[in-house]
XYZ file of C-alpha atoms in Angstrom:
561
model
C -5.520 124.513 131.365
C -8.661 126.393 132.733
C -10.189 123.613 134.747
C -7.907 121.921 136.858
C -10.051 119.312 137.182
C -9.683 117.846 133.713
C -5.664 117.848 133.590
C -4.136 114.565 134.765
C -2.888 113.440 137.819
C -0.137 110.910 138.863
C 0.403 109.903 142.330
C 3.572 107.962 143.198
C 2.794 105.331 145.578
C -0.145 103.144 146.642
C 0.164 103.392 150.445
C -2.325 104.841 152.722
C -0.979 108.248 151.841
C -1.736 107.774 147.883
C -4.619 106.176 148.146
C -6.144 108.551 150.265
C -4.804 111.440 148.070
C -6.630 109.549 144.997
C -10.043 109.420 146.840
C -9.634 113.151 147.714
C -8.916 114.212 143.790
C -11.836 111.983 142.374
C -14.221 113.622 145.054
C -13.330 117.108 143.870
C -13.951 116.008 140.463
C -10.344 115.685 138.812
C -11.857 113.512 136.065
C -7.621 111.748 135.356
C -6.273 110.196 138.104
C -3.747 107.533 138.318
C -1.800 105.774 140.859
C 1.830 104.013 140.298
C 3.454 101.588 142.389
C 5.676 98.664 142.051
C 4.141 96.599 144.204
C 1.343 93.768 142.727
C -1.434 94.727 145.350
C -1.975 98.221 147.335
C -1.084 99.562 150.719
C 2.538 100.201 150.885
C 3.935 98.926 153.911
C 0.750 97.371 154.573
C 0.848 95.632 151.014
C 0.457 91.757 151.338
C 4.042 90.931 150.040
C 5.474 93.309 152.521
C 3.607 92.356 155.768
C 5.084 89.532 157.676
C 3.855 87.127 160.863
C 3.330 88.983 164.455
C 3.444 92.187 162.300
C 1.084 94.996 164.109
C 0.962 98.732 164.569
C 1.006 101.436 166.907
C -1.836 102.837 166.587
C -5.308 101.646 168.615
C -8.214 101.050 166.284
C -10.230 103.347 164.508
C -6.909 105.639 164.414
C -5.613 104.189 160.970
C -8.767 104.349 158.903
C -10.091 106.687 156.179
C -13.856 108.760 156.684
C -15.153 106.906 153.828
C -14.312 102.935 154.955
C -15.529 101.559 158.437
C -12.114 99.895 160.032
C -13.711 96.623 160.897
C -13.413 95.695 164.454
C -9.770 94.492 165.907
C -9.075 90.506 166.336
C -6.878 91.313 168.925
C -9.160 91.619 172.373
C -7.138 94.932 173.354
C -7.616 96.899 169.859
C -4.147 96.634 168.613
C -4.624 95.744 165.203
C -2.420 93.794 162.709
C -0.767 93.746 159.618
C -2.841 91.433 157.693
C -5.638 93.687 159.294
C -4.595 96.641 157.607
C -3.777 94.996 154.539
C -7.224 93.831 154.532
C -8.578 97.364 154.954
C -6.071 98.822 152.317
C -7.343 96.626 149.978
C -11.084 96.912 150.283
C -10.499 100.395 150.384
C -8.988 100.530 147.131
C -11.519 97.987 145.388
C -14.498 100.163 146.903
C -13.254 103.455 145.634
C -10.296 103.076 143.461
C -10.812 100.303 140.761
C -8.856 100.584 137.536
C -6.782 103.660 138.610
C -3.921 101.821 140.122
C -1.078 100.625 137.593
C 0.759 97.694 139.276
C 3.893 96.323 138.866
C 6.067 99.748 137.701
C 9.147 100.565 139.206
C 9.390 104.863 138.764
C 12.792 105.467 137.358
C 13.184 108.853 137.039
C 10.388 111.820 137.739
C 11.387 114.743 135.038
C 9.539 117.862 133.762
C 8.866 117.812 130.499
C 10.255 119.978 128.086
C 8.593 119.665 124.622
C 6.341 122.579 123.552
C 2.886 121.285 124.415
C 3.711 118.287 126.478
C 2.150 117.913 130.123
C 4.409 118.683 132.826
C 5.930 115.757 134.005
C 7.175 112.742 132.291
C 7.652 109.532 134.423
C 9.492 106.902 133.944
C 9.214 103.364 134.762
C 9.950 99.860 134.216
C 7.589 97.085 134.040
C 8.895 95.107 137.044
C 7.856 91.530 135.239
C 9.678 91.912 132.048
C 11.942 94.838 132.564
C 10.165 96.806 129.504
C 10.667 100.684 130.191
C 8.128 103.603 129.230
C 7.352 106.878 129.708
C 4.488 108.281 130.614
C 3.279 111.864 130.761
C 0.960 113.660 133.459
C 0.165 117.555 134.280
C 0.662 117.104 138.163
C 2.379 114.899 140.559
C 1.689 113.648 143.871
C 4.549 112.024 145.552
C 3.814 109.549 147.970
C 6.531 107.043 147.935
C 6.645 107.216 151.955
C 10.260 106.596 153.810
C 10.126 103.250 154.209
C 10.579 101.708 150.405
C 14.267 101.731 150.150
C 16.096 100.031 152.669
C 19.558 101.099 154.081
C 22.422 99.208 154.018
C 25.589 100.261 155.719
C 28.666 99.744 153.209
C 30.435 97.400 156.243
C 27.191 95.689 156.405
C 26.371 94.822 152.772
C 26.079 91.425 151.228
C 29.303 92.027 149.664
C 31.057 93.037 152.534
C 29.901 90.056 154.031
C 31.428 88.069 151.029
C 34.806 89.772 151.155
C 35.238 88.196 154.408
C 34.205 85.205 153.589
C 30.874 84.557 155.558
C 28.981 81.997 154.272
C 25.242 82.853 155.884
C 22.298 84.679 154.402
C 22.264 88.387 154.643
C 18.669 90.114 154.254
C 17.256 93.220 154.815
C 14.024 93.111 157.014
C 11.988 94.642 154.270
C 12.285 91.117 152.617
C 11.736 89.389 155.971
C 7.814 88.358 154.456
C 9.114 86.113 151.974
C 12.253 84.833 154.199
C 9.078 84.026 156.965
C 7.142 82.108 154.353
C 9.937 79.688 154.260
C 9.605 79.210 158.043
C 5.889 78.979 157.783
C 6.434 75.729 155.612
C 7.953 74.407 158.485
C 12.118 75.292 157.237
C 13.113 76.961 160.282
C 16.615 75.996 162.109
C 17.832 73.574 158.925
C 17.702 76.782 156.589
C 18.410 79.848 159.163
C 20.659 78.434 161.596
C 21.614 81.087 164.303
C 20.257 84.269 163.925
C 21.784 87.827 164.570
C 19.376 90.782 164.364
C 20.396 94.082 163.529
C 19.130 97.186 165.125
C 16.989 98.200 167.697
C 13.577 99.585 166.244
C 9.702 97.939 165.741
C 11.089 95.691 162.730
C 14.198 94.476 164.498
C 11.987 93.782 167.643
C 9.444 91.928 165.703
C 11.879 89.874 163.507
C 13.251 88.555 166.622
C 10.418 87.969 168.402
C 8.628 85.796 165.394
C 12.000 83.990 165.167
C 11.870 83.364 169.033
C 8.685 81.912 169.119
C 9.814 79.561 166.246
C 12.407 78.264 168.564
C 15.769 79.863 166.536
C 18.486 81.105 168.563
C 18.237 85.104 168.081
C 20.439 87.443 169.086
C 20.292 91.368 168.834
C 22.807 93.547 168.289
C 21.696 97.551 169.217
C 23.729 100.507 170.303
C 20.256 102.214 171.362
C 16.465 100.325 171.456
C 13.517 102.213 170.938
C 11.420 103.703 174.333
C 7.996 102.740 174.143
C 4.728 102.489 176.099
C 3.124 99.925 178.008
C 0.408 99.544 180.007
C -1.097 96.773 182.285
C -4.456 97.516 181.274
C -5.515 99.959 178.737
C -5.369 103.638 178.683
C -8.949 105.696 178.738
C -9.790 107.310 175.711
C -9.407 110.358 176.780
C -6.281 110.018 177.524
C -4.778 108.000 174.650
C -7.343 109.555 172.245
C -7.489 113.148 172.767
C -4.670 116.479 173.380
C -3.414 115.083 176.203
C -0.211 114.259 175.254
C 0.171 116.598 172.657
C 0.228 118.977 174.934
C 2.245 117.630 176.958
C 5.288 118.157 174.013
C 5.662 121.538 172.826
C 5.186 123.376 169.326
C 6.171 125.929 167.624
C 3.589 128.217 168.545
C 1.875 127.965 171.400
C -1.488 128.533 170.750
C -3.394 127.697 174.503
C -2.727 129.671 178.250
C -2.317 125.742 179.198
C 0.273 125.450 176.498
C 2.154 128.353 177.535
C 2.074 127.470 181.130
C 3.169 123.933 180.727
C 6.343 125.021 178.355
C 6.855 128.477 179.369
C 6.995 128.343 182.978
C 9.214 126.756 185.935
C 6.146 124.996 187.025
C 4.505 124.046 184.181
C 7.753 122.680 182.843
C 7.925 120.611 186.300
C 4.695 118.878 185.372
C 5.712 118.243 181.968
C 8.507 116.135 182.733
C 6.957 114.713 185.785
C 4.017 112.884 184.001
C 6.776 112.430 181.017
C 8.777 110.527 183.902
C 6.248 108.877 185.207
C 4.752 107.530 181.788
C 8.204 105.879 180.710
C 8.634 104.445 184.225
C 5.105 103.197 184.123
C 6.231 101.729 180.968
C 9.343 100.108 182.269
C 7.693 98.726 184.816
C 4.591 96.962 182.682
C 7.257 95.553 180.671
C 9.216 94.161 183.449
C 12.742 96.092 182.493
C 14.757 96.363 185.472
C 17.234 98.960 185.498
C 20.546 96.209 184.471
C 18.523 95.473 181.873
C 19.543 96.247 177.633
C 15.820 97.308 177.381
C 16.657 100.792 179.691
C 18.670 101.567 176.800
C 16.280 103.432 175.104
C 15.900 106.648 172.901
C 14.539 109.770 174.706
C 10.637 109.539 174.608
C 10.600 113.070 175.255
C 13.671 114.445 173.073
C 12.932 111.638 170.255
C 10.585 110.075 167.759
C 11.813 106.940 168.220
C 8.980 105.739 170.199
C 6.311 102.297 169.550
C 2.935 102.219 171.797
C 2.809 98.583 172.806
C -0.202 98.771 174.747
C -1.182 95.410 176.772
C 1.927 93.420 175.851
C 1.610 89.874 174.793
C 3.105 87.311 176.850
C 5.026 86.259 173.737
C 6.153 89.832 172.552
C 9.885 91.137 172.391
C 10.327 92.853 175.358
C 8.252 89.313 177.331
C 10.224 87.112 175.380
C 13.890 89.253 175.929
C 12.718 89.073 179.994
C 12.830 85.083 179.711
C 15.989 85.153 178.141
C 14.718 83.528 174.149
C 15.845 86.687 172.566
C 19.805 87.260 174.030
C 20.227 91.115 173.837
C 23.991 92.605 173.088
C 23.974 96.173 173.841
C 24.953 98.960 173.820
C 27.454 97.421 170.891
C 27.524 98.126 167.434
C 28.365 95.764 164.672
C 31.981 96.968 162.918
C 32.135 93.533 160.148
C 31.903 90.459 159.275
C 33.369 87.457 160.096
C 33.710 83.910 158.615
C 31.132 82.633 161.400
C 29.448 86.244 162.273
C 29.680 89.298 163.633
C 32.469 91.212 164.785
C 31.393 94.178 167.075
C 33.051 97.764 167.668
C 34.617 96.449 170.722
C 36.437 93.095 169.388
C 33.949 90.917 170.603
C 31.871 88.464 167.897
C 28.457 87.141 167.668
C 28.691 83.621 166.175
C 25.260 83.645 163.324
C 24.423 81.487 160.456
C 21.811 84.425 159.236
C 21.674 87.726 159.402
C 18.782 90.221 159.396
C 19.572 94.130 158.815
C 17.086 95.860 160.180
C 18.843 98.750 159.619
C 16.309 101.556 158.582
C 15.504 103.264 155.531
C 16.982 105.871 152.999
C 15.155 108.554 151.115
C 12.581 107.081 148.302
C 12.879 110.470 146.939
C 16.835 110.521 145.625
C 17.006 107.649 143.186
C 14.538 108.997 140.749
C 14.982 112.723 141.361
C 18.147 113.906 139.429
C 20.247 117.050 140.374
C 18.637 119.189 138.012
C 15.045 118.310 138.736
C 15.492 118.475 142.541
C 17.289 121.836 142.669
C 14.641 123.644 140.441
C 11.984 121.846 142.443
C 13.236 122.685 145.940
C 13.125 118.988 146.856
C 16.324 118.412 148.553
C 17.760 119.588 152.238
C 20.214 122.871 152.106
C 22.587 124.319 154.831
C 20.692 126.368 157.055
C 20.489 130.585 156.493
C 23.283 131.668 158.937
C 20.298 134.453 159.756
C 18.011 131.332 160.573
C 19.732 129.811 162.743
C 19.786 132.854 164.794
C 16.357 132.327 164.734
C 16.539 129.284 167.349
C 16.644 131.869 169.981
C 13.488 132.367 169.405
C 12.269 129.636 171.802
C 14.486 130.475 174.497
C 11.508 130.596 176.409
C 10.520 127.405 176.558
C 11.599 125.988 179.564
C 10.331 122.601 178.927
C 13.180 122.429 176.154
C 15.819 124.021 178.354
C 18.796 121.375 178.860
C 18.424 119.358 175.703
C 20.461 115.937 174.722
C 24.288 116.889 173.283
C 23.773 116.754 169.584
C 25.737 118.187 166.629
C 25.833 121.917 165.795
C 23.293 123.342 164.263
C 24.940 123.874 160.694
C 25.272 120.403 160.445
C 21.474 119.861 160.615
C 20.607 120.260 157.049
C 17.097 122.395 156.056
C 14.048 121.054 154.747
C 13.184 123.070 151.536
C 9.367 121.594 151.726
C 6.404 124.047 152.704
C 4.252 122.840 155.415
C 6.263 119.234 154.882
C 3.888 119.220 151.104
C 5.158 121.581 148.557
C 8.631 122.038 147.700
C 9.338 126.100 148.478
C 11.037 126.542 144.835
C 7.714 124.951 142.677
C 5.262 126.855 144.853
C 3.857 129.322 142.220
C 3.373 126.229 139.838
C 0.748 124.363 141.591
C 1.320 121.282 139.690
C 3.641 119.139 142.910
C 2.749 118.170 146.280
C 3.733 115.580 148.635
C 1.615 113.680 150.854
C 3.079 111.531 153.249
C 6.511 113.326 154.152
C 4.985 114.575 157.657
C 5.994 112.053 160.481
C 2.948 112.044 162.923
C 1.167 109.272 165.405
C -1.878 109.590 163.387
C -1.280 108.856 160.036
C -5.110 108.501 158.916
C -6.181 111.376 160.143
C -3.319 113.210 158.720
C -3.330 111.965 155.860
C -6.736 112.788 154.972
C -6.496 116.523 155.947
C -3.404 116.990 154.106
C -5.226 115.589 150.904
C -7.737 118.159 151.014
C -5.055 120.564 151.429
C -3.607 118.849 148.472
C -6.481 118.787 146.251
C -7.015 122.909 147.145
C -3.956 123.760 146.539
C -4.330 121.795 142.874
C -7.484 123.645 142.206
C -6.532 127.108 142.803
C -8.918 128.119 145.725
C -8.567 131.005 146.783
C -9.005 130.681 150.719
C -6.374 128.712 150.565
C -3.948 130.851 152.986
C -0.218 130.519 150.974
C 3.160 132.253 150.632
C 3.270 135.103 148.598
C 6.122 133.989 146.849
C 8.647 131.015 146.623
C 11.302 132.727 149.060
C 8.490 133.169 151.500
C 7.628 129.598 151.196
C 11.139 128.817 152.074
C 11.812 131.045 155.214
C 8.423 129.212 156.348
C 10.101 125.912 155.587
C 13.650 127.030 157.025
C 11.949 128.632 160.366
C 10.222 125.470 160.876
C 13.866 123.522 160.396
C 15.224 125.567 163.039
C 12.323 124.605 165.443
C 12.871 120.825 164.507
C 16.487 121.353 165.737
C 15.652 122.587 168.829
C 12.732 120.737 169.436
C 14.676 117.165 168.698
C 18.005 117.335 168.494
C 20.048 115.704 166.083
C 17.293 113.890 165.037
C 17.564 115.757 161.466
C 20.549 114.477 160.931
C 19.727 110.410 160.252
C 15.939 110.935 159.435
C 15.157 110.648 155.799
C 13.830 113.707 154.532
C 11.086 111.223 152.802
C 9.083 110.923 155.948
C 10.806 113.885 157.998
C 9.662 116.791 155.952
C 7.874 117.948 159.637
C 8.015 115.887 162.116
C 4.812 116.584 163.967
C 5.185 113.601 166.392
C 3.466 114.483 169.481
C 1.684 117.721 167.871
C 0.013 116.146 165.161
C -3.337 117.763 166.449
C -1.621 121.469 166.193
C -0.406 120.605 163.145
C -3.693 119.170 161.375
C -5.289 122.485 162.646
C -2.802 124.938 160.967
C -3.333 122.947 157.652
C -7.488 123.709 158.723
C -6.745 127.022 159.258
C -4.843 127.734 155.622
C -8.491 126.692 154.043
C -10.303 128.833 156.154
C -11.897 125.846 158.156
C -12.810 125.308 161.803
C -9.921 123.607 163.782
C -10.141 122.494 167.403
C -12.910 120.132 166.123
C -12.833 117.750 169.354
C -14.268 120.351 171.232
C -14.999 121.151 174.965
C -15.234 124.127 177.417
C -12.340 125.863 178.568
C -11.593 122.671 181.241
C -12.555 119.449 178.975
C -10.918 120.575 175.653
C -7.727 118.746 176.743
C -9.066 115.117 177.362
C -12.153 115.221 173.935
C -11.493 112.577 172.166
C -10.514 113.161 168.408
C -12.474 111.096 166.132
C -12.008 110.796 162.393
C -15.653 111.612 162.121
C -14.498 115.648 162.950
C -12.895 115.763 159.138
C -15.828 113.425 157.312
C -17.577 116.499 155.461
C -14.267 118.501 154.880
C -15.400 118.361 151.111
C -18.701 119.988 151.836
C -16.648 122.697 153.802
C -14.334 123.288 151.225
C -17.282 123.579 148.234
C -19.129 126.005 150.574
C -15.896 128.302 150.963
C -14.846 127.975 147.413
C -18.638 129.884 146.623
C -18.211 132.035 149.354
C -15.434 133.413 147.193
């Protein structure tokens, strides 16, 4: 087709990733656009039938917002804003600049390329959630943005049949459902229906079940081998801290690209400070929160080493780690929960945890798998492969980062399976084709902003331009993609081997801003957009208003040739 423009466009999924995508396309004039999801309103996680009670995010506001959409200002006093807030600004996003694109209510079966002479590329099917009617529908390019947190997992031992076999009566939920489970409570069914309640796991879901089921009054208990670190703060951070470099540079990347970056994770000194203020931040953090060092809260993933990590700000008098301090949330940890048993739990150690109910908050497994088969994904490039015994060689190549000297004991390397995605967007294999991306797959702390850039990355790489800096060729694409596996593994250990490859395609945590500007720099754009002089640059704040004319940028370069 010789305008890219006019061929049609599916994206798969409706959260902030998809949406954003859409808006990007239908700026750059792709004239056949459509959005699938099988939820009834938009936003993903922040869709209304998936947000539940006490549900808010980690971000402060203005972080999670799009160029085009004020965020409207936060209900909560210290900026932390909600889930109802962001379903709110999902939704008027979408009915602003997306009406009549979205089709609601379609569960994607199965993603394929076509294969009749003529046909588009890609045939996707779905079933009509309401009446179970399937069809198949055909599109030139794909956008896949089903995000990592659509499909819940559910350890085998855990399941609600396991619990059946052993003849536990309770309820068994996942905390994906845990909306419609609170609505119940909201009409005022709490302790007649639930009964004691066991929790599940230790990240931001299982925290905020328990804590909504605390302040109902229902005996909780959790149930966590490891809880997530996090930081607090008795009063909130300056901008230009929280805002700004600061901590990214504080974490290294692949390539250091600053003298202050190379001193901080190159030298004996610098490495010092690094894990001094790192020290000092979690500790800080403990002690806003109250944890004592006896307490199941100290338990927590590396906030250096990890990405396991929620920013609780200010914290609420009647939040988890408050209401686990007064003893309404009883904590069982480190333990791990081996079965069921006709009145609960029974833990690894032989010990059980009486419950009427219990939530999984167990995590999340790949949205990509289940409609993806074998054939599709391998000439795609879609799924994690061993790593290149020459790559992992490669690994060495850091050695001289101090900062990551003495890492966490984790699993060999050849165990840590390889991404096959370029730049965490385009699988290696499809690269030549232009006609797949992914938007959504890179784990960072600002999803907005990432989001965004990545779309325009997207909708260049759709349209051909030729600034846009690629890979020469597919293999290139996947020594890129297999170079920056072998970072991930030394950069967080182990940490490839549980996270779903749906959301962990990069995992630019801490270095989101380094990130972002290596996506700038493929199209030949200005990066370092905060600004400052050679002492300030750290501590600028980085405002969403630094991307807002990225189309006008792009349009100039595209006639520049």
């Amino acid at each position: 087709m010789s305008d890219p423009r006019a061929s049609s466009v599916v994206i798969l999924g409706s959260g902030a990733a998809g949406l954003i995508t859409a808006y990007t396309l239908l700026q750059d004039g792709f004239t056949n656009v459509t959005v699938i999801t099988r939820d009834s309103t938009p936003g993903g996680v922040w869709a209304d039938e998936r947000i539940y009670p006490g549900l808010t995010i980690n971000n402060v506001h203005g972080e999670f917002r799009f160029c085009a959409l004020q965020m409207p200002p936060a209900r909560d006093p210290n900026g932390r804003l909600s889930g109802s807030e962001m379903r709110d600004y999902m939704q008027k996003f979408t009915a602003t600049y997306l009406q009549d694109i979205i089709l609601y209510g379609l569960e994607i079966l199965q993603v394929l390329r076509s294969n009749g002479e003529g046909d588009p590329g890609w045939t996707i099917k779905v079933q009509v959630v309401k009446t179970g009617e399937q069809k198949a529908l055909k599109f030139d390019r794909v956008v896949l943005c089903t995000g990592g947190c659509s499909r819940p997992l559910v350890p085998k031992e855990l399941s609600p049949s396991a619990a059946k076999a052993t003849s536990f009566k309770g309820r068994v939920f996942h905390s994906s459902t845990f909306r419609s489970q609170s609505n119940h409570l909201e009409a005022g069914n709490n302790e007649s229906m639930l009964g004691d309640v066991a929790v599940i796991g230790g990240g931001k879901s299982a925290q905020d079940a328990a804590a909504y089921l605390a302040r109902k009054g229902i005996k909780v208990t959790m149930v966590f081998e490891t809880v997530d670190a996090f930081f607090a703060v008795s009063r909130p951070l300056p901008d230009f801290i929280r805002r700004s470099r600061f901590l990214s540079l504080l974490s290294p990347h692949s390539t250091l690209d600053s003298r202050l970056e190379r001193f901080l994770h190159t030298t004996s000194l610098g490495s010092n400070i690094t894990h001094f203020i790192w020290k000092k931040i979690i500790a800080g953090s403990f002690a806003a929160a109250g944890v004592t060092d006896h307490s199941p809260l100290k338990n927590t993933h590396d906030a250096f080493w990890g990405i396991r990590i929620n920013d609780e700000g200010i914290l609420k008098p009647d939040g988890f780690h408050k209401l686990v301090n007064a003893g309404k949330i009883k904590v069982v940890a480190p333990a791990r929960v081996a079965s069921y048993s006709s009145d609960g739990l029974v833990l690894n150690n032989g010990e059980k945890v009486r419950a009427d109910t219990v939530v999984l908050a167990t995590g999340y497994t790949s949205s990509w798998h289940p409609i993806f088969d074998e054939t599709t994904s391998a000439n795609l490039g879609l799924n994690r492969h061993p790593p290149d015994p020459n790559i992992l060689k490669a690994e060495n190549e850091w050695n001289n980062y101090v900062s990551l000297q003495s890492p966490p004991h984790t699993h060999p390397s050849h165990e840590q399976w390889a991404s096959s995605v370029y730049r965490g967007i385009v699988p290696a294999n499809n690269l030549l084709n232009k006609d797949f991306a992914i938007n959504g797959a890179v784990f960072t702390t600002n999803n907005g902003y990432a989001f965004e850039v990545m779309a325009h990355w997207i909708s260049s790489y759709f349209l051909g331009d030729k600034n846009l800096k690629l890979p020469s060729s597919p293999e290139e694409a996947l020594a890129h993609a297999d170079r920056n596996s072998a970072w991930l593994r030394k950069r967080y250990p182990g940490t490839l081997l549980w996270a779903n490859e749906s959301y962990s395609s990069n995992l630019a945590f801490w270095t989101w801003p380094q990130t972002i500007d290596e996506l700038l720099k493929d199209m030949g754009l200005a990066t370092y957009r905060s600004g400052g002089n050679w002492l300030t640059w750290p501590f600028k704040v980085i405002e969403l208003t630094e991307i807002e004319h990225l189309k006008e940028e792009r349009d100039a370069m595209r006639k520049l040739g």
